[in-house]
């Protein structure tokens, strides 16, 4: 099995990479992020509801432009959605972009244009979802500062734990809150197509297995560390406990957090 430190895909002008880092927002920044998560979720759900209503009433499919006009621009002028103006407009537009992409993938799947597993239609997002995310693109003017902090509009400067340097300026950044309440910044960057890795004197392959943790191509066998086996047993117990909890209950939510933390330690 072969692993890379960054997810990648080929692009017309180079290679698109995604780099993930842990971020540590202050209590005030967490409240601002929670507001942004909530606004993005509302815009996504409003757009989905508008298209479902149009379909149920045999009305034409609501175009992307019309959806943005009604769900964001006009909604901000109403008393019910005036608070949408308190977060970056790019976050709201990207929420609609996610909805539009979900619809395109669904239509391509049901018509046979998209290969692989059948893609389900978009579903409503919930504040109880284990993963919350918002995305900032270049036109939102986010910035990585000289002091290493990540500046986000209407959020502030977030401390980042930099495990490695970004190879180029990012085109977007997604802020993610996972089930365990941790925050991450996921940057998308593009590198030159002809960029190559530095030469090495030797190469070696790694095969992950069950009997041994890994077997190298030169025949070396690496025994699975005991802490890994212990963590795997603990994770299995946590997952069994989670499966017995009632969906929607507070105890299940607590169990979800324990599994999420156990996944990182396993």
GROMACS .gro file of N, CA and C in nm, residues 13-172:
model
  480
   13UNK      N    1  -0.241   2.277  -1.559
   13UNK     CA    2  -0.122   2.360  -1.544
   13UNK      C    3  -0.031   2.306  -1.434
   14UNK      N    4  -0.059   2.192  -1.378
   14UNK     CA    5   0.027   2.140  -1.274
   14UNK      C    6  -0.044   2.037  -1.189
   15UNK      N    7   0.004   2.022  -1.068
   15UNK     CA    8  -0.052   1.926  -0.974
   15UNK      C    9  -0.121   2.001  -0.861
   16UNK      N   10  -0.246   1.967  -0.833
   16UNK     CA   11  -0.321   2.029  -0.726
   16UNK      C   12  -0.305   1.945  -0.601
   17UNK      N   13  -0.255   2.007  -0.495
   17UNK     CA   14  -0.228   1.938  -0.369
   17UNK      C   15  -0.314   1.997  -0.258
   18UNK      N   16  -0.340   1.914  -0.157
   18UNK     CA   17  -0.414   1.961  -0.039
   18UNK      C   18  -0.327   1.937   0.085
   19UNK      N   19  -0.304   2.041   0.161
   19UNK     CA   20  -0.222   2.034   0.282
   19UNK      C   21  -0.309   2.068   0.403
   20UNK      N   22  -0.305   1.983   0.503
   20UNK     CA   23  -0.388   2.000   0.623
   20UNK      C   24  -0.303   2.033   0.744
   21UNK      N   25  -0.351   2.129   0.824
   21UNK     CA   26  -0.280   2.171   0.944
   21UNK      C   27  -0.380   2.193   1.058
   22UNK      N   28  -0.335   2.173   1.178
   22UNK     CA   29  -0.418   2.199   1.295
   22UNK      C   30  -0.416   2.349   1.325
   23UNK      N   31  -0.532   2.405   1.357
   23UNK     CA   32  -0.541   2.546   1.395
   23UNK      C   33  -0.605   2.555   1.533
   24UNK      N   34  -0.575   2.664   1.604
   24UNK     CA   35  -0.620   2.679   1.742
   24UNK      C   36  -0.690   2.814   1.762
   25UNK      N   37  -0.816   2.823   1.723
   25UNK     CA   38  -0.888   2.949   1.739
   25UNK      C   39  -0.913   2.982   1.886
   26UNK      N   40  -0.918   3.111   1.916
   26UNK     CA   41  -0.950   3.156   2.051
   26UNK      C   42  -1.100   3.135   2.075
   27UNK      N   43  -1.146   3.148   2.200
   27UNK     CA   44  -1.290   3.135   2.227
   27UNK      C   45  -1.374   3.229   2.141
   28UNK      N   46  -1.329   3.353   2.123
   28UNK     CA   47  -1.403   3.446   2.039
   28UNK      C   48  -1.405   3.403   1.893
   29UNK      N   49  -1.292   3.353   1.845
   29UNK     CA   50  -1.285   3.306   1.707
   29UNK      C   51  -1.370   3.180   1.688
   30UNK      N   52  -1.380   3.099   1.791
   30UNK     CA   53  -1.467   2.980   1.782
   30UNK      C   54  -1.613   3.021   1.768
   31UNK      N   55  -1.651   3.126   1.837
   31UNK     CA   56  -1.789   3.175   1.823
   31UNK      C   57  -1.812   3.229   1.682
   32UNK      N   58  -1.713   3.300   1.628
   32UNK     CA   59  -1.726   3.351   1.492
   32UNK      C   60  -1.731   3.237   1.390
   33UNK      N   61  -1.651   3.134   1.412
   33UNK     CA   62  -1.654   3.018   1.323
   33UNK      C   63  -1.787   2.945   1.333
   34UNK      N   64  -1.840   2.934   1.455
   34UNK     CA   65  -1.971   2.868   1.472
   34UNK      C   66  -2.079   2.944   1.396
   35UNK      N   67  -2.071   3.079   1.399
   35UNK     CA   68  -2.167   3.159   1.324
   35UNK      C   69  -2.152   3.136   1.174
   36UNK      N   70  -2.026   3.128   1.127
   36UNK     CA   71  -2.002   3.105   0.985
   36UNK      C   72  -2.048   2.965   0.943
   37UNK      N   73  -2.020   2.865   1.027
   37UNK     CA   74  -2.069   2.729   0.998
   37UNK      C   75  -2.222   2.730   0.986
   38UNK      N   76  -2.287   2.799   1.080
   38UNK     CA   77  -2.433   2.802   1.081
   38UNK      C   78  -2.490   2.873   0.959
   39UNK      N   79  -2.430   2.987   0.921
   39UNK     CA   80  -2.480   3.061   0.804
   39UNK      C   81  -2.461   2.980   0.676
   40UNK      N   82  -2.346   2.915   0.663
   40UNK     CA   83  -2.323   2.832   0.545
   40UNK      C   84  -2.422   2.718   0.539
   41UNK      N   85  -2.451   2.660   0.653
   41UNK     CA   86  -2.548   2.549   0.658
   41UNK      C   87  -2.688   2.597   0.619
   42UNK      N   88  -2.728   2.714   0.668
   42UNK     CA   89  -2.861   2.769   0.635
   42UNK      C   90  -2.872   2.798   0.486
   43UNK      N   91  -2.769   2.858   0.427
   43UNK     CA   92  -2.772   2.889   0.284
   43UNK      C   93  -2.781   2.760   0.203
   44UNK      N   94  -2.704   2.660   0.239
   44UNK     CA   95  -2.709   2.531   0.170
   44UNK      C   96  -2.850   2.472   0.178
   45UNK      N   97  -2.907   2.471   0.298
   45UNK     CA   98  -3.041   2.412   0.317
   45UNK      C   99  -3.149   2.495   0.248
   46UNK      N  100  -3.137   2.627   0.251
   46UNK     CA  101  -3.235   2.712   0.182
   46UNK      C  102  -3.232   2.685   0.032
   47UNK      N  103  -3.112   2.671  -0.023
   47UNK     CA  104  -3.101   2.642  -0.165
   47UNK      C  105  -3.158   2.507  -0.201
   48UNK      N  106  -3.129   2.408  -0.118
   48UNK     CA  107  -3.183   2.273  -0.142
   48UNK      C  108  -3.335   2.274  -0.132
   49UNK      N  109  -3.388   2.345  -0.034
   49UNK     CA  110  -3.534   2.352  -0.015
   49UNK      C  111  -3.600   2.422  -0.134
   50UNK      N  112  -3.537   2.528  -0.185
   50UNK     CA  113  -3.593   2.601  -0.299
   50UNK      C  114  -3.603   2.512  -0.422
   51UNK      N  115  -3.501   2.432  -0.446
   51UNK     CA  116  -3.504   2.345  -0.563
   51UNK      C  117  -3.602   2.229  -0.544
   52UNK      N  118  -3.612   2.178  -0.423
   52UNK     CA  119  -3.709   2.071  -0.398
   52UNK      C  120  -3.852   2.123  -0.414
   53UNK      N  121  -3.877   2.245  -0.364
   53UNK     CA  122  -4.011   2.303  -0.376
   53UNK      C  123  -4.047   2.326  -0.522
   54UNK      N  124  -3.951   2.375  -0.601
   54UNK     CA  125  -3.977   2.398  -0.743
   54UNK      C  126  -4.009   2.266  -0.814
   55UNK      N  127  -3.939   2.161  -0.777
   55UNK     CA  128  -3.964   2.030  -0.840
   55UNK      C  129  -4.102   1.977  -0.802
   56UNK      N  130  -4.138   1.991  -0.673
   56UNK     CA  131  -4.268   1.941  -0.627
   56UNK      C  132  -4.384   2.016  -0.693
   57UNK      N  133  -4.362   2.144  -0.727
   57UNK     CA  134  -4.467   2.225  -0.791
   57UNK      C  135  -4.457   2.227  -0.942
   58UNK      N  136  -4.375   2.134  -0.997
   58UNK     CA  137  -4.358   2.124  -1.142
   58UNK      C  138  -4.309   2.254  -1.205
   59UNK      N  139  -4.224   2.325  -1.132
   59UNK     CA  140  -4.165   2.449  -1.181
   59UNK      C  141  -4.027   2.421  -1.240
   60UNK      N  142  -3.975   2.512  -1.323
   60UNK     CA  143  -3.842   2.490  -1.382
   60UNK      C  144  -3.734   2.479  -1.274
   61UNK      N  145  -3.629   2.409  -1.309
   61UNK     CA  146  -3.513   2.396  -1.220
   61UNK      C  147  -3.455   2.533  -1.192
   62UNK      N  148  -3.430   2.563  -1.065
   62UNK     CA  149  -3.377   2.695  -1.027
   62UNK      C  150  -3.228   2.701  -1.063
   63UNK      N  151  -3.191   2.797  -1.147
   63UNK     CA  152  -3.052   2.807  -1.192
   63UNK      C  153  -2.961   2.851  -1.078
   64UNK      N  154  -2.831   2.831  -1.099
   64UNK     CA  155  -2.734   2.871  -0.997
   64UNK      C  156  -2.741   3.020  -0.969
   65UNK      N  157  -2.752   3.102  -1.075
   65UNK     CA  158  -2.757   3.246  -1.058
   65UNK      C  159  -2.880   3.292  -0.983
   66UNK      N  160  -2.996   3.237  -1.020
   66UNK     CA  161  -3.120   3.274  -0.951
   66UNK      C  162  -3.116   3.231  -0.806
   67UNK      N  163  -3.056   3.115  -0.781
   67UNK     CA  164  -3.049   3.066  -0.643
   67UNK      C  165  -2.964   3.161  -0.558
   68UNK      N  166  -2.851   3.205  -0.612
   68UNK     CA  167  -2.765   3.298  -0.538
   68UNK      C  168  -2.836   3.430  -0.512
   69UNK      N  169  -2.911   3.477  -0.612
   69UNK     CA  170  -2.983   3.604  -0.597
   69UNK      C  171  -3.088   3.597  -0.487
   70UNK      N  172  -3.166   3.490  -0.485
   70UNK     CA  173  -3.276   3.480  -0.388
   70UNK      C  174  -3.228   3.436  -0.250
   71UNK      N  175  -3.136   3.339  -0.246
   71UNK     CA  176  -3.097   3.278  -0.118
   71UNK      C  177  -2.996   3.362  -0.042
   72UNK      N  178  -2.916   3.442  -0.114
   72UNK     CA  179  -2.812   3.520  -0.046
   72UNK      C  180  -2.841   3.670  -0.057
   73UNK      N  181  -2.838   3.724  -0.180
   73UNK     CA  182  -2.847   3.869  -0.199
   73UNK      C  183  -2.977   3.926  -0.143
   74UNK      N  184  -3.090   3.870  -0.186
   74UNK     CA  185  -3.218   3.922  -0.139
   74UNK      C  186  -3.247   3.880   0.004
   75UNK      N  187  -3.201   3.763   0.044
   75UNK     CA  188  -3.228   3.715   0.179
   75UNK      C  189  -3.167   3.807   0.285
   76UNK      N  190  -3.051   3.867   0.254
   76UNK     CA  191  -2.984   3.956   0.350
   76UNK      C  192  -3.068   4.080   0.381
   77UNK      N  193  -3.158   4.116   0.292
   77UNK     CA  194  -3.240   4.235   0.313
   77UNK      C  195  -3.366   4.206   0.395
   78UNK      N  196  -3.388   4.080   0.432
   78UNK     CA  197  -3.506   4.043   0.510
   78UNK      C  198  -3.470   4.032   0.657
   79UNK      N  199  -3.571   4.049   0.742
   79UNK     CA  200  -3.548   4.038   0.886
   79UNK      C  201  -3.510   3.897   0.926
   80UNK      N  202  -3.562   3.796   0.854
   80UNK     CA  203  -3.538   3.656   0.890
   80UNK      C  204  -3.396   3.611   0.859
   81UNK      N  205  -3.330   3.676   0.761
   81UNK     CA  206  -3.196   3.632   0.720
   81UNK      C  207  -3.095   3.747   0.720
   82UNK      N  208  -3.124   3.856   0.789
   82UNK     CA  209  -3.033   3.971   0.790
   82UNK      C  210  -2.897   3.935   0.848
   83UNK      N  211  -2.892   3.837   0.938
   83UNK     CA  212  -2.767   3.799   1.003
   83UNK      C  213  -2.670   3.728   0.909
   84UNK      N  214  -2.715   3.696   0.786
   84UNK     CA  215  -2.621   3.640   0.689
   84UNK      C  216  -2.512   3.739   0.653
   85UNK      N  217  -2.540   3.869   0.670
   85UNK     CA  218  -2.442   3.972   0.639
   85UNK      C  219  -2.330   3.980   0.742
   86UNK      N  220  -2.338   3.904   0.850
   86UNK     CA  221  -2.236   3.909   0.955
   86UNK      C  222  -2.117   3.819   0.926
   87UNK      N  223  -2.125   3.738   0.819
   87UNK     CA  224  -2.013   3.650   0.784
   87UNK      C  225  -1.966   3.685   0.643
   88UNK      N  226  -1.852   3.633   0.604
   88UNK     CA  227  -1.797   3.659   0.472
   88UNK      C  228  -1.893   3.609   0.364
   89UNK      N  229  -1.917   3.692   0.263
   89UNK     CA  230  -2.006   3.652   0.154
   89UNK      C  231  -1.948   3.536   0.074
   90UNK      N  232  -1.816   3.524   0.074
   90UNK     CA  233  -1.752   3.413   0.002
   90UNK      C  234  -1.790   3.280   0.065
   91UNK      N  235  -1.800   3.276   0.198
   91UNK     CA  236  -1.840   3.154   0.267
   91UNK      C  237  -1.980   3.111   0.221
   92UNK      N  238  -2.070   3.208   0.206
   92UNK     CA  239  -2.207   3.177   0.163
   92UNK      C  240  -2.208   3.130   0.018
   93UNK      N  241  -2.132   3.197  -0.068
   93UNK     CA  242  -2.127   3.157  -0.208
   93UNK      C  243  -2.067   3.017  -0.225
   94UNK      N  244  -1.968   2.985  -0.143
   94UNK     CA  245  -1.907   2.853  -0.151
   94UNK      C  246  -2.001   2.745  -0.101
   95UNK      N  247  -2.090   2.779  -0.007
   95UNK     CA  248  -2.190   2.683   0.038
   95UNK      C  249  -2.285   2.649  -0.076
   96UNK      N  250  -2.326   2.751  -0.152
   96UNK     CA  251  -2.410   2.726  -0.269
   96UNK      C  252  -2.333   2.650  -0.377
   97UNK      N  253  -2.203   2.679  -0.390
   97UNK     CA  254  -2.120   2.607  -0.487
   97UNK      C  255  -2.116   2.458  -0.454
   98UNK      N  256  -2.110   2.425  -0.325
   98UNK     CA  257  -2.113   2.285  -0.282
   98UNK      C  258  -2.245   2.220  -0.320
   99UNK      N  259  -2.355   2.294  -0.300
   99UNK     CA  260  -2.487   2.240  -0.336
   99UNK      C  261  -2.496   2.217  -0.487
  100UNK      N  262  -2.449   2.313  -0.566
  100UNK     CA  263  -2.454   2.300  -0.711
  100UNK      C  264  -2.369   2.182  -0.758
  101UNK      N  265  -2.252   2.164  -0.696
  101UNK     CA  266  -2.166   2.051  -0.732
  101UNK      C  267  -2.233   1.919  -0.696
  102UNK      N  268  -2.302   1.916  -0.582
  102UNK     CA  269  -2.372   1.794  -0.541
  102UNK      C  270  -2.482   1.758  -0.640
  103UNK      N  271  -2.553   1.859  -0.689
  103UNK     CA  272  -2.658   1.834  -0.788
  103UNK      C  273  -2.598   1.785  -0.920
  104UNK      N  274  -2.489   1.847  -0.963
  104UNK     CA  275  -2.426   1.806  -1.089
  104UNK      C  276  -2.378   1.661  -1.080
  105UNK      N  277  -2.318   1.625  -0.969
  105UNK     CA  278  -2.271   1.487  -0.952
  105UNK      C  279  -2.388   1.389  -0.950
  106UNK      N  280  -2.498   1.430  -0.887
  106UNK     CA  281  -2.617   1.344  -0.881
  106UNK      C  282  -2.675   1.323  -1.020
  107UNK      N  283  -2.692   1.432  -1.096
  107UNK     CA  284  -2.748   1.422  -1.231
  107UNK      C  285  -2.657   1.340  -1.322
  108UNK      N  286  -2.524   1.360  -1.308
  108UNK     CA  287  -2.430   1.284  -1.391
  108UNK      C  288  -2.436   1.136  -1.355
  109UNK      N  289  -2.463   1.106  -1.229
  109UNK     CA  290  -2.469   0.966  -1.185
  109UNK      C  291  -2.593   0.896  -1.239
  110UNK      N  292  -2.710   0.962  -1.227
  110UNK     CA  293  -2.835   0.897  -1.268
  110UNK      C  294  -2.845   0.886  -1.421
  111UNK      N  295  -2.773   0.973  -1.493
  111UNK     CA  296  -2.777   0.966  -1.639
  111UNK      C  297  -2.666   0.878  -1.697
  112UNK      N  298  -2.580   0.826  -1.610
  112UNK     CA  299  -2.474   0.738  -1.655
  112UNK      C  300  -2.348   0.807  -1.700
  113UNK      N  301  -2.342   0.940  -1.691
  113UNK     CA  302  -2.222   1.012  -1.732
  113UNK      C  303  -2.110   0.999  -1.628
  114UNK      N  304  -2.147   0.970  -1.505
  114UNK     CA  305  -2.050   0.954  -1.398
  114UNK      C  306  -2.038   0.805  -1.366
  115UNK      N  307  -1.917   0.753  -1.374
  115UNK     CA  308  -1.894   0.612  -1.348
  115UNK      C  309  -1.878   0.586  -1.198
  116UNK      N  310  -1.886   0.460  -1.162
  116UNK     CA  311  -1.868   0.423  -1.022
  116UNK      C  312  -1.999   0.411  -0.948
  117UNK      N  313  -1.991   0.422  -0.816
  117UNK     CA  314  -2.109   0.407  -0.733
  117UNK      C  315  -2.211   0.517  -0.760
  118UNK      N  316  -2.338   0.482  -0.742
  118UNK     CA  317  -2.445   0.579  -0.761
  118UNK      C  318  -2.436   0.690  -0.656
  119UNK      N  319  -2.447   0.813  -0.702
  119UNK     CA  320  -2.440   0.928  -0.611
  119UNK      C  321  -2.580   0.964  -0.566
  120UNK      N  322  -2.600   0.977  -0.436
  120UNK     CA  323  -2.731   1.013  -0.381
  120UNK      C  324  -2.757   1.162  -0.401
  121UNK      N  325  -2.883   1.202  -0.403
  121UNK     CA  326  -2.915   1.345  -0.415
  121UNK      C  327  -2.869   1.420  -0.290
  122UNK      N  328  -2.852   1.552  -0.299
  122UNK     CA  329  -2.809   1.629  -0.182
  122UNK      C  330  -2.907   1.612  -0.066
  123UNK      N  331  -2.855   1.614   0.055
  123UNK     CA  332  -2.939   1.604   0.174
  123UNK      C  333  -2.920   1.729   0.258
  124UNK      N  334  -3.017   1.757   0.343
  124UNK     CA  335  -3.007   1.874   0.429
  124UNK      C  336  -2.895   1.856   0.531
  125UNK      N  337  -2.825   1.964   0.558
  125UNK     CA  338  -2.720   1.963   0.659
  125UNK      C  339  -2.779   1.992   0.796
  126UNK      N  340  -2.717   1.937   0.898
  126UNK     CA  341  -2.765   1.953   1.035
  126UNK      C  342  -2.654   2.008   1.123
  127UNK      N  343  -2.695   2.084   1.224
  127UNK     CA  344  -2.598   2.134   1.320
  127UNK      C  345  -2.538   2.020   1.402
  128UNK      N  346  -2.602   1.903   1.398
  128UNK     CA  347  -2.552   1.786   1.471
  128UNK      C  348  -2.458   1.701   1.387
  129UNK      N  349  -2.431   1.742   1.263
  129UNK     CA  350  -2.337   1.668   1.179
  129UNK      C  351  -2.200   1.664   1.247
  130UNK      N  352  -2.132   1.552   1.233
  130UNK     CA  353  -2.003   1.535   1.301
  130UNK      C  354  -1.895   1.625   1.242
  131UNK      N  355  -1.916   1.672   1.120
  131UNK     CA  356  -1.816   1.755   1.053
  131UNK      C  357  -1.880   1.883   1.004
  132UNK      N  358  -1.820   1.996   1.041
  132UNK     CA  359  -1.864   2.127   0.994
  132UNK      C  360  -1.750   2.189   0.915
  133UNK      N  361  -1.781   2.256   0.805
  133UNK     CA  362  -1.674   2.312   0.723
  133UNK      C  363  -1.722   2.435   0.648
  134UNK      N  364  -1.630   2.529   0.628
  134UNK     CA  365  -1.653   2.647   0.545
  134UNK      C  366  -1.528   2.667   0.459
  135UNK      N  367  -1.547   2.730   0.343
  135UNK     CA  368  -1.435   2.747   0.251
  135UNK      C  369  -1.417   2.893   0.213
  136UNK      N  370  -1.290   2.936   0.210
  136UNK     CA  371  -1.253   3.070   0.166
  136UNK      C  372  -1.169   3.058   0.039
  137UNK      N  373  -1.202   3.135  -0.063
  137UNK     CA  374  -1.124   3.137  -0.186
  137UNK      C  375  -1.042   3.266  -0.191
  138UNK      N  376  -0.962   3.280  -0.297
  138UNK     CA  377  -0.871   3.395  -0.305
  138UNK      C  378  -0.943   3.529  -0.298
  139UNK      N  379  -1.061   3.536  -0.360
  139UNK     CA  380  -1.131   3.666  -0.361
  139UNK      C  381  -1.184   3.705  -0.224
  140UNK      N  382  -1.174   3.617  -0.126
  140UNK     CA  383  -1.211   3.654   0.011
  140UNK      C  384  -1.095   3.724   0.082
  141UNK      N  385  -0.976   3.719   0.018
  141UNK     CA  386  -0.856   3.785   0.071
  141UNK      C  387  -0.810   3.725   0.203
  142UNK      N  388  -0.819   3.594   0.215
  142UNK     CA  389  -0.754   3.531   0.329
  142UNK      C  390  -0.603   3.537   0.307
  143UNK      N  391  -0.526   3.526   0.413
  143UNK     CA  392  -0.381   3.543   0.398
  143UNK      C  393  -0.306   3.466   0.506
  144UNK      N  394  -0.192   3.412   0.468
  144UNK     CA  395  -0.098   3.354   0.565
  144UNK      C  396   0.001   3.464   0.599
  145UNK      N  397   0.001   3.509   0.723
  145UNK     CA  398   0.083   3.623   0.765
  145UNK      C  399   0.228   3.582   0.789
  146UNK      N  400   0.315   3.683   0.797
  146UNK     CA  401   0.457   3.657   0.821
  146UNK      C  402   0.481   3.591   0.956
  147UNK      N  403   0.392   3.616   1.051
  147UNK     CA  404   0.408   3.554   1.183
  147UNK      C  405   0.352   3.411   1.188
  148UNK      N  406   0.306   3.359   1.072
  148UNK     CA  407   0.259   3.221   1.067
  148UNK      C  408   0.111   3.203   1.094
  149UNK      N  409   0.041   3.312   1.125
  149UNK     CA  410  -0.102   3.300   1.152
  149UNK      C  411  -0.183   3.308   1.023
  150UNK      N  412  -0.302   3.251   1.028
  150UNK     CA  413  -0.392   3.251   0.913
  150UNK      C  414  -0.499   3.356   0.935
  151UNK      N  415  -0.503   3.456   0.850
  151UNK     CA  416  -0.602   3.564   0.862
  151UNK      C  417  -0.724   3.532   0.776
  152UNK      N  418  -0.840   3.526   0.841
  152UNK     CA  419  -0.965   3.498   0.773
  152UNK      C  420  -1.061   3.615   0.791
  153UNK      N  421  -1.130   3.658   0.685
  153UNK     CA  422  -1.223   3.772   0.697
  153UNK      C  423  -1.334   3.744   0.796
  154UNK      N  424  -1.357   3.841   0.885
  154UNK     CA  425  -1.461   3.837   0.987
  154UNK      C  426  -1.442   3.723   1.087
  155UNK      N  427  -1.321   3.663   1.087
  155UNK     CA  428  -1.287   3.560   1.186
  155UNK      C  429  -1.170   3.607   1.271
  156UNK      N  430  -1.063   3.653   1.204
  156UNK     CA  431  -0.944   3.699   1.275
  156UNK      C  432  -0.822   3.619   1.234
  157UNK      N  433  -0.715   3.632   1.313
  157UNK     CA  434  -0.588   3.565   1.286
  157UNK      C  435  -0.579   3.437   1.370
  158UNK      N  436  -0.579   3.322   1.303
  158UNK     CA  437  -0.579   3.194   1.372
  158UNK      C  438  -0.436   3.140   1.383
  159UNK      N  439  -0.394   3.096   1.504
  159UNK     CA  440  -0.265   3.028   1.517
  159UNK      C  441  -0.269   2.894   1.444
  160UNK      N  442  -0.161   2.862   1.373
  160UNK     CA  443  -0.152   2.740   1.294
  160UNK      C  444  -0.031   2.660   1.339
  161UNK      N  445  -0.046   2.529   1.349
  161UNK     CA  446   0.069   2.443   1.375
  161UNK      C  447   0.122   2.396   1.240
  162UNK      N  448   0.229   2.460   1.196
  162UNK     CA  449   0.285   2.430   1.064
  162UNK      C  450   0.378   2.310   1.074
  163UNK      N  451   0.337   2.198   1.017
  163UNK     CA  452   0.421   2.078   1.015
  163UNK      C  453   0.513   2.076   0.894
  164UNK      N  454   0.484   2.158   0.794
  164UNK     CA  455   0.564   2.169   0.672
  164UNK      C  456   0.525   2.298   0.602
  165UNK      N  457   0.609   2.342   0.511
  165UNK     CA  458   0.584   2.466   0.438
  165UNK      C  459   0.493   2.439   0.319
  166UNK      N  460   0.412   2.538   0.285
  166UNK     CA  461   0.331   2.529   0.164
  166UNK      C  462   0.421   2.550   0.043
  167UNK      N  463   0.409   2.467  -0.062
  167UNK     CA  464   0.498   2.481  -0.180
  167UNK      C  465   0.467   2.603  -0.265
  168UNK      N  466   0.346   2.658  -0.253
  168UNK     CA  467   0.308   2.777  -0.330
  168UNK      C  468   0.191   2.844  -0.261
  169UNK      N  469   0.151   2.959  -0.313
  169UNK     CA  470   0.038   3.031  -0.253
  169UNK      C  471  -0.090   2.950  -0.271
  170UNK      N  472  -0.168   2.933  -0.164
  170UNK     CA  473  -0.292   2.854  -0.175
  170UNK      C  474  -0.400   2.928  -0.251
  171UNK      N  475  -0.482   2.852  -0.325
  171UNK     CA  476  -0.595   2.910  -0.396
  171UNK      C  477  -0.721   2.913  -0.310
  172UNK      N  478  -0.726   2.829  -0.209
  172UNK     CA  479  -0.840   2.828  -0.117
  172UNK      C  480  -0.798   2.761   0.012
   0.00000   0.00000   0.00000
